Amino acid sequence: MQIGMMGLGRMGANMVRRLMRDGHQCVVYDINAASVAALVKDGAIGAASMEEFVGKLAKPRGAWLMLPAAITGKIADQVAALMEPGDIIIDGGNSYYHDAVDQAAELAAKGISYVDVGTSGGVWGLERGYCLMIGGPDEAVRHLDPIFATLAPGADAGANPAKDAGTAPFGYLHCGPSGAGHFVKMVHNGIEYGVMAAYAEGMNILKSANAGKRQRTADAETSPLENPQYYQFDIDLAQVAEVWRHGSVIGSWLLDLTAGALKADSALTQFGGRVSDSGEGRWTLKAAIDTGVPAPVLSSALFDRFSSQGESEFSDKLLSAMRYAFGGHVEKPKTGS
Amino acid sequence: MQIGMMGLGRMGANMVRRLMRDGHQCVVYDINAASVAALVKDGAIGAASMEEFVGKLAKPRGAWLMLPAAITGKIADQVAALMEPGDIIIDGGNSYYHDAVDQAAELAAKGISYVDVGTSGGVWGLERGYCLMIGGPDEAVRHLDPIFATLAPGADAGANPAKDAGTAPFGYLHCGPSGAGHFVKMVHNGIEYGVMAAYAEGMNILKSANAGKRQRTADAETSPLENPQYYQFDIDLAQVAEVWRHGSVIGSWLLDLTAGALKADSALTQFGGRVSDSGEGRWTLKAAIDTGVPAPVLSSALFDRFSSQGESEFSDKLLSAMRYAFGGHVEKPKTGS
Amino acid sequence: MQIGMMGLGRMGANMVRRLMRDGHQCVVYDINAASVAALVKDGAIGAASMEEFVGKLAKPRGAWLMLPAAITGKIADQVAALMEPGDIIIDGGNSYYHDAVDQAAELAAKGISYVDVGTSGGVWGLERGYCLMIGGPDEAVRHLDPIFATLAPGADAGANPAKDAGTAPFGYLHCGPSGAGHFVKMVHNGIEYGVMAAYAEGMNILKSANAGKRQRTADAETSPLENPQYYQFDIDLAQVAEVWRHGSVIGSWLLDLTAGALKADSALTQFGGRVSDSGEGRWTLKAAIDTGVPAPVLSSALFDRFSSQGESEFSDKLLSAMRYAFGGHVEKPKTGS
Amino acid sequence: MQIGMMGLGRMGANMVRRLMRDGHQCVVYDINAASVAALVKDGAIGAASMEEFVGKLAKPRGAWLMLPAAITGKIADQVAALMEPGDIIIDGGNSYYHDAVDQAAELAAKGISYVDVGTSGGVWGLERGYCLMIGGPDEAVRHLDPIFATLAPGADAGANPAKDAGTAPFGYLHCGPSGAGHFVKMVHNGIEYGVMAAYAEGMNILKSANAGKRQRTADAETSPLENPQYYQFDIDLAQVAEVWRHGSVIGSWLLDLTAGALKADSALTQFGGRVSDSGEGRWTLKAAIDTGVPAPVLSSALFDRFSSQGESEFSDKLLSAMRYAFGGHVEKPKTGS
């Protein structure tokens, strides 16, 4: 079938390629004409403006937006203004689900359906397929089923899902009304932060397994290592990550990636340790707080990222100031990395 | 080759079966004669006492202990007393790596090697193979290689590890001297706690996505839900867990198990929510604390288990007592589950 | 000077008493006529309706609302509708500062000032005075200075603040424009949760100092206590709380209250351990999340309260379900309190 | 009465001064002769060697050690070798209570009593008095009562403790057998970490209250601030800390110090934010872990200190590596402070 794709960055362009590879017709638009041209060369129908983009779509139109969260809402409004009742806007970005709930209500009044699709798979989605978490009105979601079926991984090699198992075993799921897709994707990313942090902390502990061999400052501001004989191991982190991939309880795709990264450079020298966060982890916690659900692991993972961004500095200074005030403790200098 | 297995519980018995299936000879012993008999029927050589067990082993003897951590040390001493220089004791249980370090030093003086093998794979190991994390002297570990190669999963279907990639791609790894195997397994389990908690917290948040539909007590001791319109989703947790298994960033074996459990009963009615912990999570944190490594995610996961065991009760009572003391706040009754 | 007080609960009534005791004239109103009557007997001017309440106030009117957060906004609108330019509405409740920001902007358009006053001091404020954190336009705040000065503790016995030290040493502070008062009070309460939890956790650890004396189940689902000889202390918690009040680094008013509660009943039998939270802790964390500030301690304190309210149950069930799935671990029954 | 003091650093020297001021006779010794001389000038009896120190003590001897934890055990053994049955060694340092338990058992065999005294009060103790948490045999503790009574603050001005209230209201407490004093002091410091962190996190949130005014990078790796209108406050942290000291629920001595530090320099420019920890916080958590007590707040406080010491770096690098691997996210550079 035909679908329009607007926003041809890494994710959007790859999705177009996966769709065309499966025989779908794609009308594409991006503010960057070169991105359009590249896909036109591969068989897509290009558009030079938003108006042309909407104009080239067959009715009922389906316009998939793959844009930064910050501008999605505004662009969706502009696209909607060019549409007619029965048309569908799909937001596949990492937008806040609140916006989807609000925008869907507005567009519904004009007869336009708003479908929010949380999309996981990263740079690997072109080959592996994308895991799709979908929110929106039944009819619109049903209409788009061939698109979802192509973007999703499909049944894994050898899998043979039960007839009544629905679409989840194929990697896409209609989670509920508008907003539900982004809600589920939001929590997905919140979990992702926690899982990533669990591996990272564990690896850091393994790395310290030789602490008993290291020279240790002996001053009143340094806690001594009581039993150095138990910290004499030089663990090969890359090998450990690799072995865990085979038969252990903690095997996962993130572990696969971890093993690959450590194999390439076990010291990770190309990274400085400033870990970005991009919204979903924050929103997940706000949802937990709103609904009174304890999320100590997910919040610890998020707050560690904030710290890595330098945001603990003032509170840490204040702790040193208190220690100086009550005990005369003089702060030790920060050690470089 | 030949190996002795002592301790024929779920793990030990399955390991014997996997070894015999691959042509190894197993001498088996357990305090429970029926467990021995069952494996003898399947082709193992049974022993009726520890002495007979050691006596039936060919030199250099290899005695694998698969026992509760609490008694492993004592039994290892008894087995060692029956052994000769060149023999090998393998501890495959969830013992504290401190004990392995200490015991290896003692046995080394008698010429006996102590090999500690962290074993992951649970009840699925018989079919999938066990992930083995090994500590001990080079020679002893090399000697046991055929045993490890059989117990481990081996190269996965389609995998084709590089010639010099070592044994990790086959699911077993010599991590370092005695104690290193249990150390790596300990951290593995610490990570496991964190990963499990990440999924559990996320699922709990998804479950609360309909909080805006629920009746909410309106009193000064209940925090109001500000925007109920954003919490109107009835999420099908089993379906979400299933869809995440296909193409998402958080795919993992634990997620596979989660999806299976939720599919069987999405309300998890057969469980009460008292989560046990069995030592490794605690030891992991002690190692983190000793070496000054931050582990907020792993500790949050452990402490939640303690809370589930009822161990927050006194501190929570004290919080209510403080609230009453400064603000006259009267505690609301605990709600049943 | 004259002030109107609406909402004569525990806090509002005590504040009226403290004001009248210092010579201020109070016009009072509450939906509950008995509350009005009680204060009229003590010298207040009563009102039988909102209209009468506003009508009896001298211009420029000052109407202090001491109401539940849930209804403050609506009532403020109703009061404002009866007011004239130059009048002042004061919100002394635990309202969300967002509402203060929004409402102040609306009322400013009508020439009415909105002053938000975070009020700490609990049931002790009548005698000790209330700590006041104030947001609002300069002129209105200056106008109300005599009221604030009376409600606040004033300079402590023996204190002799510098001339230019402002009002903070007297226990009240103009923190910024409308919303700033509730913002500061919100963070105050967030800190309060953290401080309370620190004491509660520490006391819980002290209580467990005799763990080595207790009978301990020895099964695979119970982590053993390695060195029981180090856990043989029966600590008198009430005495410890008392001694810490004198000369230690952790002396505080909350510790004073803790000592009092433990002295009255060291087992805290009148409490069940369900700890309420009333909004500010949640809002504090949302502010931290919005602005990217790490708050692991404050969030841990909040999430523990959620857990005490039973909200970990589903995630804990899921953890038990996973443990059963991978390791065949059968859950132990929940122990009663 | 007479007491010997060994270790004349900040704490030891001040304690000698407080004791002499109240009429006690002090025999003093330190490896640094100048420290001895300074106190001799003030009236103490000096010793030039450990032998002379012990020799000058009247029987039953009381030797108070105020030494770094790392050497206390060894010195205590040396002093004990010079002592006779009936003598008493007092350890007033921040030693691990395990050592006190072990050493007390050894010395008891020789008839020497080991009294462990946790001492809080920091540089302020000379004037305010020290809060003393005491472990040891009844007789020895009773014998030293006059010393404890002098070192402790005594009843606060205006206080009038009940006759049967014991010594706690005077600021010292016999907590139990040897080790109990250091155990209680350990938990005291664990709580201290948590309380300090609560204030520090809260202050950091207040500092960010103007986040809506700051220029914010708009890229995919930076989470946007949704509602900048709610973050327009420039809060005067020093004034807020000051106002909270008067009548609020979170008044405390640590808050007094915080207010002082912020008043002196609200930017805390003399501090870099590397927060040391000196053992007790670590030991507190190990005790919590051993006994299965949840301590999420205390552990969060400790782990933040570890992070401030640079120990999150590797795990943070690994998180960036994972983000790059699954999503092609390029790490942003670390911002300087």
mmCIF file of C-alpha atoms in Angstrom, chain D residues 8 26-29 36-37 39-40 43-49 52-53 56:
data_model
loop_
_atom_site.group_PDB
_atom_site.id
_atom_site.type_symbol
_atom_site.label_atom_id
_atom_site.label_comp_id
_atom_site.label_asym_id
_atom_site.label_seq_id
_atom_site.Cartn_x
_atom_site.Cartn_y
_atom_site.Cartn_z
ATOM 1 C CA LEU D 8 46.799 14.252 70.309
ATOM 2 C CA CYS D 26 45.584 13.837 81.954
ATOM 3 C CA VAL D 27 48.676 11.857 81.020
ATOM 4 C CA VAL D 28 49.328 12.494 77.342
ATOM 5 C CA TYR D 29 51.397 10.929 74.601
ATOM 6 C CA VAL D 36 52.678 16.644 73.846
ATOM 7 C CA ALA D 37 54.538 19.817 74.759
ATOM 8 C CA LEU D 39 49.319 20.178 76.270
ATOM 9 C CA VAL D 40 51.956 19.988 78.998
ATOM 10 C CA GLY D 43 48.756 21.419 82.569
ATOM 11 C CA ALA D 44 48.916 17.868 81.244
ATOM 12 C CA ILE D 45 51.489 15.274 82.300
ATOM 13 C CA GLY D 46 53.583 14.440 79.242
ATOM 14 C CA ALA D 47 55.156 11.163 78.230
ATOM 15 C CA ALA D 48 57.991 10.665 75.770
ATOM 16 C CA SER D 49 57.269 7.027 74.933
ATOM 17 C CA GLU D 52 56.497 6.122 79.960
ATOM 18 C CA PHE D 53 52.871 6.838 79.106
ATOM 19 C CA LYS D 56 52.715 7.204 84.575
#
